[in-house]
Amino acid sequence: MTLRRRLSDVLYVRPLLLLSLLLIPPLLWLGIIYLGSLFNLMLYSFYSLNDFTGQVEYRFSLSAFQQLFSSSANVDIVVRTTLMALVVTLACIAIGFPIAYYIAFYTKGNARTFWYLMVLLPLWSSYLIKVYAWRLILAGEGVVSWFFNLLGLGWLLQGILSVPVVGGPSLSNSYLGMFLVFTYIWLPYMILPIITALERVPKSLIQASSDLGARPGQTFRKIIWPLVIPGVAAGSIFTFSLTLGDYIIPQVVGQPGFFIGQMVYVQQGTAGNLPLAAAFSVVPVVIIAIYLLIVRRMGAFNAL
Amino acid sequence: MVQMLKEPKTSVQAAVVLREVSCYFGPVKAVDGVDLEILPGEFFSMLGPSGSGKTTCLRLIGGFEQPTSGQIVLFGQDASRLPPYARDVNTVFQDYALFPHMNVRDNVAYALMVRGVPRPERHRRAEEMLELVKLAGLGDRRPGQLSGGQRQRVALARALINRPRLLLLDEPLGALDLKLREEMQIELKALQRQLGITFIYVTHDQGEALSMSDRVAVFNHGRIEQLDTPKQLYEYPQTEFVARFVGSANVLEGRLLGLEGGRYALRPERIAIQPGSQTGPNRLSGTLLDIHYLGAQTRYEVQVGEERLTAVTPSEEQGLQIGSAVTLSWESGSLRPLREAV
């Protein structure tokens, strides 16, 4: 009792001590386990693999990056993954923004809880189950093509699938299908930060804009959108980086062509080429960094 | 056009006419059958406690709320269903509502920008407005870098740049400290005279309403209790609510005063206080409960029978003791008969 009392007294008069006690464990975790591993990973990308022994040589070398960028197949993988991440992000913004707008501005009380639940519910079930479910939905004999046939629109689906690059033998074996699954899986990560950003826009700003003669479209472009960009940027960092790093969806749905995540998986596992795997995993980090710089240059964080 | 012809011809066209305007939020009657007419160039205040309907009434005129029933006419034109951006009315919001992602100049020039005025001209006019509100040279700052008083002035400049015929002010000085408030009251009044714009000013501060306004509407429970000049309002309150809300008042039953029925208001400063117990017309005796020294004035709390009366007199040594018998007296003309509130 007295010990507890004395402890509380000490912590009360020394808030810094309390703060450090609270912060040291997570900082150790972040600092050593997370940042340490990341640093180690980047370090490995600058080592090389001895082709004869199959052992990693711990000397500085750019051979992993050279190997990555000298092969057009590898460059294809980077371009393919980045394009997919970009398109998925744009689609998530296009679909997510109206939903977030509706939830933030037109619902309250129980209705808002319901909509939050609807957005979050997909995250409660296993990622793998959702991906495999989508494979069945999109399969050649799946419910989507059945539905198209039912409406007599089977020819339309065939037409879409015959488009080069995006198409394929069936939706579950095409980039279009992969795009649909990525967009579905990451959508909540886009909607939630946008809702938060919209909720932080004071209603009086919207009224002031209208009061000063702005029509609703102008108010949206000049007031709401600039204030919500940080939320869109946060959401797009989620969707962009999650797509860049994912290695399950490209394996289950889509074309045989590899994505960055799969290359990392294969290189560090089957092929045992840790430096090349590390070099591949540095690519998304660099792309995200560039993406953040562009977003910042566009003024996304001015309102923060 | 047909609508226009139905308007009654008056010699001076009113800036604002509300006819039987009501605004209900579910079961809450925020505004309940308000009729009023505001003249061009008038400084008109809406005074009342929170929840009295004064702010909703202002928001109806601004177009931020839709009337449940009734008609709103702005400068001879039916505006009941017009959106805010189609009204020749601008508003200074209670929280100023400055756009945080724009600098002060762009905030002030916003109304010009949405109308497509070219950049050089709108910057020039924004600078003029900033000068008018004594903020010249602060155009490059962000709203977040300004003090409360400065933000208030930016909000004012932004609302005035379009030269609206009607300016709505929603408790604009509420967040400022007392000294700044008093300065701004004087400036606002001067600005209103200089520009000749109709001001509608919402406040819960009766001193503010009395000192600035040409006319004041006192709101209670979504209705106007009394609409008068500040002097009439203070000197001749018509209901107990107005008597108590505008200044302070002793409200007395006629029986207690030996008068026929009804209730009467008596301002504390109209009462003289003397030691001893005397009876007669226009006087009451009681027990002195408490003395509050307020500097220039002294306030006395006196128990008279069941009632507790307040008297305020210029401070001077009267040698009155708490607990002693005192007599309150007044001129017969100081009693104001009150009607029952509707």
XYZ file of C-alpha atoms in Angstrom:
646
model
C 0.000 0.000 0.000
C 2.630 2.510 1.077
C 4.878 1.326 -1.741
C 2.129 1.866 -4.293
C 1.393 5.229 -2.740
C 5.054 6.230 -2.843
C 5.386 5.040 -6.428
C 2.386 7.126 -7.539
C 3.799 10.157 -5.711
C 7.167 9.810 -7.439
C 5.583 9.334 -10.855
C 3.237 12.266 -10.296
C 5.984 14.756 -9.481
C 8.296 13.366 -12.184
C 6.147 13.167 -15.313
C 9.263 12.646 -17.442
C 10.065 9.447 -15.561
C 6.542 8.180 -16.196
C 6.785 9.137 -19.846
C 10.075 7.326 -20.311
C 8.790 4.232 -18.522
C 5.843 4.199 -20.901
C 7.832 4.933 -24.017
C 10.969 2.837 -23.615
C 9.405 -0.575 -24.423
C 7.706 0.558 -27.662
C 10.777 2.563 -28.640
C 12.975 -0.493 -28.110
C 10.563 -2.544 -30.174
C 10.416 -0.007 -32.981
C 14.079 0.886 -32.821
C 15.668 -2.508 -32.610
C 13.197 -5.024 -33.967
C 11.648 -2.928 -36.696
C 14.136 -0.282 -37.805
C 17.026 -2.648 -37.082
C 15.583 -5.287 -39.373
C 14.870 -2.731 -42.038
C 18.426 -1.462 -41.832
C 19.731 -5.007 -41.963
C 17.599 -5.666 -45.013
C 18.969 -2.636 -46.808
C 22.469 -3.724 -45.825
C 21.908 -7.124 -47.442
C 20.947 -5.478 -50.716
C 24.511 -4.163 -50.871
C 26.065 -7.620 -50.402
C 26.468 -10.170 -53.147
C 25.947 -13.873 -53.635
C 28.861 -16.091 -54.489
C 27.616 -18.121 -57.451
C 29.838 -21.081 -56.704
C 29.310 -21.562 -53.017
C 25.801 -20.059 -52.834
C 26.990 -18.118 -49.793
C 26.407 -14.430 -49.144
C 29.619 -12.415 -49.318
C 29.614 -9.672 -46.740
C 31.390 -7.013 -48.774
C 29.952 -3.874 -50.307
C 28.756 -4.521 -53.819
C 26.094 -3.217 -56.186
C 25.776 -6.561 -57.925
C 22.284 -7.259 -56.529
C 20.956 -4.000 -57.976
C 22.875 -4.625 -61.162
C 21.260 -8.034 -61.412
C 17.858 -6.489 -60.751
C 18.019 -3.732 -63.346
C 20.017 -5.529 -66.055
C 17.313 -8.127 -66.566
C 14.331 -6.811 -68.537
C 12.153 -9.441 -66.852
C 12.982 -7.921 -63.464
C 12.343 -4.383 -64.681
C 9.010 -5.613 -66.047
C 8.138 -6.886 -62.589
C 8.870 -3.486 -61.035
C 6.888 -1.607 -63.692
C 3.978 -4.058 -63.557
C 3.743 -3.870 -59.771
C 4.019 -0.077 -59.673
C 1.362 0.376 -62.358
C -0.990 -2.003 -60.573
C -0.422 -0.159 -57.277
C -1.115 3.160 -58.984
C -4.318 2.025 -60.701
C -5.580 0.311 -57.546
C -4.918 3.492 -55.554
C -6.797 5.650 -58.042
C -9.730 3.229 -58.068
C -9.811 3.164 -54.255
C -9.947 6.980 -54.181
C -12.694 7.054 -56.822
C -14.814 4.460 -55.017
C -13.843 5.332 -51.446
C -14.270 9.097 -51.515
C -18.034 9.193 -52.183
C -18.608 6.527 -49.523
C -16.490 8.436 -47.001
C -18.229 11.690 -47.959
C -21.627 10.168 -47.387
C -20.636 8.652 -44.034
C -18.921 11.807 -42.774
C -21.520 14.361 -43.840
C -24.849 12.566 -44.098
C -24.953 10.011 -41.285
C -25.002 10.292 -37.526
C -25.652 8.161 -34.470
C -26.638 4.570 -35.165
C -26.611 5.014 -38.922
C -22.972 6.095 -38.763
C -22.069 3.110 -36.562
C -23.779 0.867 -39.097
C -21.793 2.326 -41.990
C -18.507 2.150 -40.083
C -19.306 -1.485 -39.406
C -20.027 -2.105 -43.093
C -16.641 -0.622 -44.007
C -14.754 -2.507 -41.296
C -16.573 -5.840 -41.488
C -14.481 -7.226 -44.406
C -11.357 -6.751 -42.263
C -12.728 -9.192 -39.684
C -12.453 -12.201 -41.950
C -9.233 -13.810 -43.077
C -7.405 -12.193 -45.927
C -6.676 -15.598 -47.478
C -10.307 -16.662 -47.345
C -11.349 -13.454 -49.090
C -8.734 -13.862 -51.805
C -9.669 -17.483 -52.498
C -13.348 -16.584 -52.416
C -12.678 -13.952 -55.058
C -10.876 -16.531 -57.164
C -14.028 -18.637 -57.148
C -16.252 -15.628 -57.817
C -14.122 -14.588 -60.784
C -13.444 -18.064 -62.160
C -14.564 -19.015 -65.663
C -17.478 -21.028 -64.191
C -17.894 -18.569 -61.309
C -20.792 -16.424 -60.300
C -19.699 -13.342 -62.247
C -19.606 -15.013 -65.616
C -22.802 -16.933 -64.738
C -24.480 -13.608 -64.017
C -23.232 -12.053 -67.254
C -24.581 -15.050 -69.176
C -27.886 -14.826 -67.325
C -28.301 -11.242 -68.509
C -27.300 -12.327 -72.002
C -24.151 -10.245 -71.693
C -21.685 -13.127 -71.930
C -20.320 -11.595 -75.140
C -19.517 -8.379 -73.229
C -17.429 -10.246 -70.647
C -15.671 -12.154 -73.438
C -15.007 -8.855 -75.207
C -13.503 -7.318 -72.088
C -11.369 -10.408 -71.475
C -10.087 -10.378 -75.042
C -8.526 -6.932 -74.522
C -4.757 -7.511 -74.531
C -2.755 -7.042 -71.298
C -5.749 -6.524 -68.956
C -7.671 -9.562 -70.224
C -7.043 -13.286 -70.084
C -8.776 -16.664 -70.304
C -11.062 -15.747 -67.390
C -11.403 -12.945 -64.840
C -9.567 -15.051 -62.264
C -6.670 -15.347 -64.707
C -6.385 -11.701 -65.746
C -4.901 -8.449 -64.540
C -8.430 -7.048 -64.537
C -9.448 -9.685 -61.987
C -6.331 -9.011 -59.931
C -7.145 -5.313 -60.000
C -10.698 -6.013 -58.770
C -9.437 -8.110 -55.873
C -6.733 -5.605 -54.861
C -9.261 -2.756 -54.950
C -11.759 -4.701 -52.869
C -9.214 -5.824 -50.279
C -7.601 -2.408 -49.679
C -10.701 -0.221 -49.967
C -11.326 0.090 -46.177
C -7.788 1.443 -45.739
C -8.701 4.286 -48.087
C -12.182 5.010 -46.734
C -11.252 5.303 -43.054
C -8.576 8.042 -43.297
C -10.797 10.028 -45.690
C -13.725 9.863 -43.241
C -11.430 11.089 -40.476
C -10.188 13.960 -42.631
C -13.722 14.946 -43.679
C -14.954 14.851 -40.097
C -12.267 17.355 -39.187
C -13.525 19.925 -41.717
C -15.666 22.364 -39.684
C -19.177 22.699 -41.112
C -18.870 26.458 -40.710
C -16.141 26.542 -43.395
C -18.528 24.982 -45.884
C -21.249 27.432 -44.877
C -18.810 30.353 -45.081
C -17.812 29.318 -48.590
C -21.444 29.119 -49.645
C -22.165 32.422 -47.909
C -19.402 34.069 -49.948
C -21.047 33.021 -53.188
C -19.397 29.690 -53.988
C -21.642 27.089 -55.597
C -21.407 23.563 -54.124
C -18.911 22.444 -56.802
C -16.633 25.403 -56.081
C -16.867 24.791 -52.336
C -15.816 21.210 -52.947
C -12.827 22.122 -55.118
C -11.597 25.115 -53.129
C -12.374 24.140 -49.536
C -13.284 20.503 -48.954
C -10.823 18.787 -51.313
C -7.704 20.748 -50.238
C -8.513 20.095 -46.586
C -9.087 16.390 -47.179
C -5.986 15.737 -49.321
C -3.913 14.685 -46.271
C -6.513 11.971 -45.596
C -6.473 10.885 -49.246
C -2.670 10.862 -49.138
C -2.687 8.725 -45.990
C -5.154 6.298 -47.568
C -3.228 6.139 -50.801
C -0.009 5.363 -48.929
C -1.823 2.350 -47.477
C -3.282 1.121 -50.755
C -0.131 1.902 -52.732
C 2.364 0.241 -50.401
C 0.119 -2.708 -49.583
C -0.266 -3.441 -53.301
C 3.463 -2.992 -53.897
C 4.359 -5.522 -51.220
C 1.595 -8.095 -51.628
C 2.584 -11.562 -52.861
C -0.577 -13.597 -52.246
C -3.108 -11.957 -54.572
C -0.854 -12.086 -57.689
C -0.294 -15.751 -56.950
C -3.939 -16.713 -56.430
C -5.634 -14.411 -58.947
C -4.168 -13.206 -62.198
C -1.593 -13.864 -64.828
C 1.577 -15.925 -64.349
C 3.747 -12.763 -64.469
C 5.529 -12.064 -61.183
C 5.059 -9.109 -58.823
C 7.703 -7.605 -56.539
C 6.386 -9.380 -53.459
C 6.526 -12.757 -55.182
C 10.102 -12.102 -56.321
C 11.153 -11.314 -52.762
C 9.437 -14.489 -51.591
C 11.015 -16.666 -54.269
C 14.509 -15.130 -54.093
C 14.887 -15.405 -50.342
C 13.218 -18.820 -50.163
C 13.564 -21.148 -53.127
C 16.449 -19.399 -54.860
C 18.283 -18.517 -51.666
C 19.535 -15.237 -53.143
C 19.125 -12.987 -50.124
C 20.898 -9.946 -51.628
C 18.610 -9.939 -54.680
C 15.527 -10.428 -52.457
C 16.734 -7.488 -50.363
C 17.290 -5.370 -53.474
C 13.750 -6.164 -54.628
C 12.292 -5.169 -51.285
C 14.195 -1.880 -51.296
C 12.379 -0.938 -54.514
C 8.936 -0.325 -52.866
C 10.593 1.674 -50.082
C 12.202 3.953 -52.657
C 9.001 4.227 -54.722
C 6.970 5.155 -51.621
C 9.575 7.762 -50.672
C 9.347 9.295 -54.150
C 5.549 9.128 -53.989
C 5.544 10.977 -50.657
C 7.819 13.661 -52.061
C 5.492 14.186 -55.025
C 2.432 14.339 -52.780
C 4.186 16.833 -50.552
C 5.241 18.926 -53.515
C 1.581 19.030 -54.564
C 0.814 20.659 -51.234
C -0.974 17.720 -49.652
C 0.354 18.492 -46.202
C -0.031 22.276 -46.245
C -3.237 22.093 -44.273
C -1.697 19.981 -41.502
C -42.965 38.466 -61.297
C -46.380 37.545 -59.922
C -44.702 37.079 -56.562
C -43.225 40.568 -56.800
C -46.569 42.210 -57.538
C -48.083 40.717 -54.425
C -45.598 42.583 -52.222
C -47.279 45.427 -50.359
C -45.993 48.831 -51.411
C -44.226 50.612 -48.593
C -42.526 53.993 -48.780
C -39.114 52.577 -47.808
C -38.416 49.077 -49.025
C -37.460 46.937 -46.037
C -34.080 45.178 -46.088
C -35.506 42.094 -44.427
C -39.087 41.030 -43.841
C -39.973 37.866 -41.951
C -43.615 36.826 -42.176
C -44.868 34.197 -39.737
C -41.529 32.403 -40.017
C -41.154 29.158 -38.111
C -38.307 26.684 -38.044
C -38.741 23.354 -36.280
C -36.022 20.782 -35.664
C -38.100 17.682 -34.995
C -40.145 18.488 -31.896
C -38.059 21.597 -31.084
C -39.617 24.886 -32.168
C -36.393 26.854 -32.629
C -38.221 29.758 -34.256
C -41.953 29.933 -33.690
C -43.931 32.375 -35.799
C -41.620 35.378 -36.002
C -42.773 38.563 -37.746
C -40.322 41.364 -38.217
C -39.186 44.089 -40.552
C -35.649 45.472 -40.676
C -34.979 48.760 -42.442
C -32.063 49.487 -44.794
C -29.031 50.916 -42.994
C -30.307 49.813 -39.616
C -28.131 48.306 -36.879
C -30.513 45.630 -35.692
C -29.753 43.311 -32.789
C -31.260 39.976 -31.883
C -30.852 39.505 -28.161
C -31.716 36.486 -26.078
C -30.382 33.635 -23.973
C -28.966 30.553 -25.681
C -31.700 28.453 -27.244
C -34.002 31.441 -27.643
C -34.026 31.171 -31.445
C -31.972 34.269 -32.244
C -29.167 32.388 -34.005
C -31.591 30.180 -35.930
C -33.395 33.333 -37.019
C -30.095 34.739 -38.312
C -29.268 31.478 -40.059
C -32.679 31.534 -41.746
C -31.873 34.972 -43.144
C -28.440 33.749 -44.266
C -29.978 30.697 -45.933
C -28.237 28.074 -43.766
C -31.564 26.802 -42.460
C -34.833 26.377 -44.307
C -38.014 27.758 -42.723
C -40.615 25.122 -41.836
C -43.236 27.691 -42.750
C -43.489 31.405 -43.429
C -41.798 33.761 -45.832
C -38.424 35.519 -45.870
C -38.186 38.604 -48.081
C -34.809 40.232 -48.728
C -34.901 43.648 -50.426
C -38.331 42.991 -51.879
C -37.480 39.536 -53.214
C -38.821 36.295 -51.791
C -35.709 34.450 -50.600
C -37.361 31.726 -48.520
C -35.892 28.928 -50.638
C -32.741 30.576 -52.004
C -29.413 28.906 -51.149
C -26.840 31.075 -49.299
C -24.719 31.638 -52.406
C -27.668 33.204 -54.235
C -28.338 35.817 -51.525
C -26.863 39.306 -51.386
C -26.049 38.671 -47.738
C -22.764 37.915 -46.016
C -22.042 36.512 -42.599
C -19.411 36.871 -39.896
C -19.444 33.505 -38.156
C -19.091 32.976 -34.454
C -15.943 30.848 -34.888
C -14.849 33.146 -37.787
C -14.695 30.109 -40.137
C -11.494 31.307 -41.807
C -10.096 28.885 -44.387
C -7.001 27.403 -42.716
C -5.272 26.413 -45.973
C -5.328 29.930 -47.449
C -3.461 33.020 -46.378
C -5.285 36.083 -45.102
C -5.364 37.787 -48.516
C -6.908 34.765 -50.239
C -9.409 34.414 -47.424
C -10.520 38.009 -47.851
C -10.568 37.724 -51.652
C -12.478 34.421 -51.638
C -15.826 35.936 -52.642
C -14.125 37.626 -55.614
C -12.263 34.481 -56.622
C -15.410 32.363 -56.865
C -16.916 35.065 -59.096
C -13.896 34.867 -61.396
C -12.415 38.312 -60.697
C -8.826 38.344 -62.057
C -6.048 37.891 -59.521
C -4.476 41.390 -59.606
C -7.813 43.088 -59.038
C -8.923 40.804 -56.261
C -5.574 41.205 -54.510
C -5.868 44.972 -54.773
C -9.389 44.948 -53.340
C -8.384 42.499 -50.605
C -5.617 44.905 -49.558
C -8.172 47.723 -49.454
C -10.416 45.697 -47.187
C -7.495 44.732 -44.955
C -6.683 48.419 -44.653
C -10.292 49.168 -43.755
C -10.126 46.717 -40.845
C -6.622 47.915 -39.874
C -4.760 44.768 -40.885
C -2.745 46.211 -43.774
C 0.406 44.191 -44.449
C -0.804 40.944 -42.872
C -2.069 39.464 -46.147
C 0.615 36.790 -46.332
C -0.061 35.353 -42.884
C -2.033 32.183 -42.292
C -5.150 32.498 -40.084
C -3.417 30.252 -37.546
C -0.718 32.894 -37.045
C -3.179 35.629 -36.036
C -4.609 36.583 -32.651
C -8.319 36.208 -31.929
C -8.987 39.893 -32.526
C -7.108 39.856 -35.831
C -8.987 36.781 -37.025
C -12.205 38.551 -36.179
C -11.174 41.465 -38.407
C -10.226 39.119 -41.256
C -13.661 37.518 -41.021
C -15.207 40.984 -41.185
C -13.089 42.035 -44.179
C -13.935 38.787 -45.976
C -17.662 39.261 -45.421
C -17.586 42.900 -46.555
C -15.482 42.618 -49.723
C -18.512 42.004 -51.923
C -20.206 45.118 -50.491
C -23.276 43.141 -49.396
C -26.419 45.094 -48.642
C -26.889 43.074 -45.487
C -24.285 41.789 -43.044
C -25.122 39.109 -40.485
C -22.981 38.906 -37.377
C -23.339 35.810 -35.180
C -21.948 36.710 -31.741
C -18.804 37.985 -33.456
C -17.173 39.303 -30.293
C -18.026 36.321 -28.112
C -14.492 34.893 -28.058
C -12.694 38.174 -27.356
C -11.667 39.496 -23.956
C -13.525 42.430 -22.428
C -11.189 45.247 -23.458
C -10.943 44.095 -27.068
C -14.693 43.580 -27.130
C -15.359 47.169 -26.178
C -12.923 48.461 -28.798
C -14.480 46.281 -31.473
C -17.998 47.400 -30.529
C -17.019 51.004 -31.227
C -15.261 50.055 -34.471
C -18.128 47.913 -35.716
C -20.597 50.708 -35.102
C -18.333 53.224 -36.885
C -17.839 50.822 -39.795
C -21.570 50.306 -40.108
C -22.200 54.068 -40.258
C -19.379 54.535 -42.768
C -20.543 51.779 -45.130
C -24.282 52.303 -44.662
C -24.861 48.538 -44.695
C -27.685 46.935 -42.724
C -26.216 44.966 -39.815
C -28.062 42.174 -38.062
C -26.226 41.407 -34.886
C -26.892 38.364 -32.727
C -25.760 38.523 -29.125
C -26.627 37.306 -25.651
C -24.897 40.338 -24.111
C -27.560 42.936 -23.337
C -24.971 45.714 -22.786
C -23.603 45.104 -26.286
C -27.070 45.147 -27.823
C -28.088 48.343 -26.012
C -24.927 50.295 -26.797
C -24.694 49.514 -30.524
C -28.167 49.011 -31.914
C -30.813 51.192 -33.490
C -33.395 48.583 -32.557
C -33.294 45.374 -30.568
C -35.509 42.294 -30.766
C -35.538 40.307 -27.530
C -36.009 36.601 -28.206
C -37.353 33.997 -25.828
C -38.607 30.466 -26.625
C -38.392 31.069 -30.383
C -40.533 34.209 -30.289
C -39.890 37.939 -30.120
C -40.923 39.191 -26.667
C -40.339 42.835 -27.465
C -38.939 44.832 -30.388
C -37.898 48.379 -29.549
C -35.153 50.959 -29.449
C -32.586 50.314 -26.696
C -33.969 53.178 -24.626
C -37.573 52.037 -24.865
C -36.510 48.495 -24.119
C -34.745 49.483 -20.938
C -37.164 52.144 -19.779
C -40.386 50.392 -20.744
C -39.931 46.633 -20.635
C -43.250 45.028 -21.456
C -42.760 41.573 -19.991
C -41.070 40.165 -16.929
C -38.597 38.321 -19.153
C -37.498 41.497 -20.907
C -37.317 43.434 -17.639
C -35.039 40.802 -16.121
C -32.948 40.030 -19.217
C -32.281 43.625 -20.268
C -30.587 45.097 -17.226
C -31.850 43.812 -13.908
C -35.218 44.431 -12.375
C -37.332 43.908 -9.288
C -40.623 42.410 -10.369
C -43.383 43.088 -7.824
C -46.973 41.989 -7.431
C -49.413 44.894 -7.567
C -50.992 43.714 -4.283
C -47.735 44.254 -2.412
C -47.680 47.865 -3.586
C -51.333 48.491 -2.836
C -52.026 48.780 -6.558
C -54.578 46.902 -8.573
C -53.561 43.455 -9.917
C -50.797 42.567 -12.322
C -47.064 42.825 -11.967
C -44.700 45.772 -12.078
C -41.000 46.170 -12.874
C -38.840 48.490 -10.818
C -35.206 49.137 -11.755
C -32.798 48.841 -8.788
C -31.238 52.233 -9.494
C -34.666 53.895 -9.197
C -34.877 52.892 -5.548
C -33.586 55.024 -2.681
C -32.716 53.387 0.633
C -32.991 54.902 4.111
C -32.621 53.556 7.623
C -35.728 52.946 9.703
C -39.134 51.560 9.021
C -41.595 53.880 7.323
C -44.813 53.182 5.509
C -46.732 55.092 2.881
C -47.279 55.190 -0.856
C -44.295 54.299 -3.090
C -42.333 52.878 -0.238
C -41.761 49.504 1.370
C -39.902 48.602 4.503
C -37.889 45.499 5.127
C -34.680 44.024 6.503
C -31.270 44.688 4.960
C -29.805 41.297 4.039
C -26.552 42.153 2.344
C -24.433 45.013 1.003
C -22.213 44.642 -2.102
C -19.768 47.440 -2.681
C -19.233 47.760 -6.469
C -17.036 50.852 -6.618
C -19.070 53.679 -8.086
C -22.260 52.054 -6.862
C -23.410 49.977 -3.950
C -25.994 47.203 -4.203
C -28.341 46.411 -1.324
C -30.318 43.205 -0.927
C -33.481 43.784 1.106
C -36.045 41.252 2.330
C -39.581 42.675 2.110
C -42.086 40.105 3.311
C -41.745 37.137 0.932
C -39.927 39.157 -1.704
C -36.261 39.922 -2.045
C -35.541 43.330 -3.591
C -32.355 44.833 -4.961
C -31.507 48.524 -4.778
C -28.485 50.162 -6.371
C -27.391 53.628 -5.268
C -24.312 55.762 -5.822
C -21.750 54.767 -3.209
C -21.731 57.040 -0.179
C -21.465 56.427 3.524
C -24.979 55.749 4.772
C -24.110 53.807 7.881
C -26.584 51.036 7.133
C -26.160 47.838 9.138
C -26.860 44.365 7.794
C -29.917 43.029 9.607
C -31.325 46.488 10.389
C -34.697 47.801 9.253
C -34.622 49.915 6.094
C -37.146 51.688 3.918
C -37.098 51.587 0.122
C -38.735 54.428 -1.785
C -39.176 55.496 -5.402
C -40.952 58.011 -7.599
C -44.398 56.871 -8.594
C -43.487 57.051 -12.298
C -40.717 54.460 -11.906
C -43.084 51.489 -11.750
C -43.600 49.839 -15.141
C -46.663 47.654 -15.557
C -45.867 44.316 -17.232
C -48.078 42.224 -19.442
C -48.085 38.464 -19.240
C -45.742 36.806 -21.735
C -47.527 35.073 -24.601
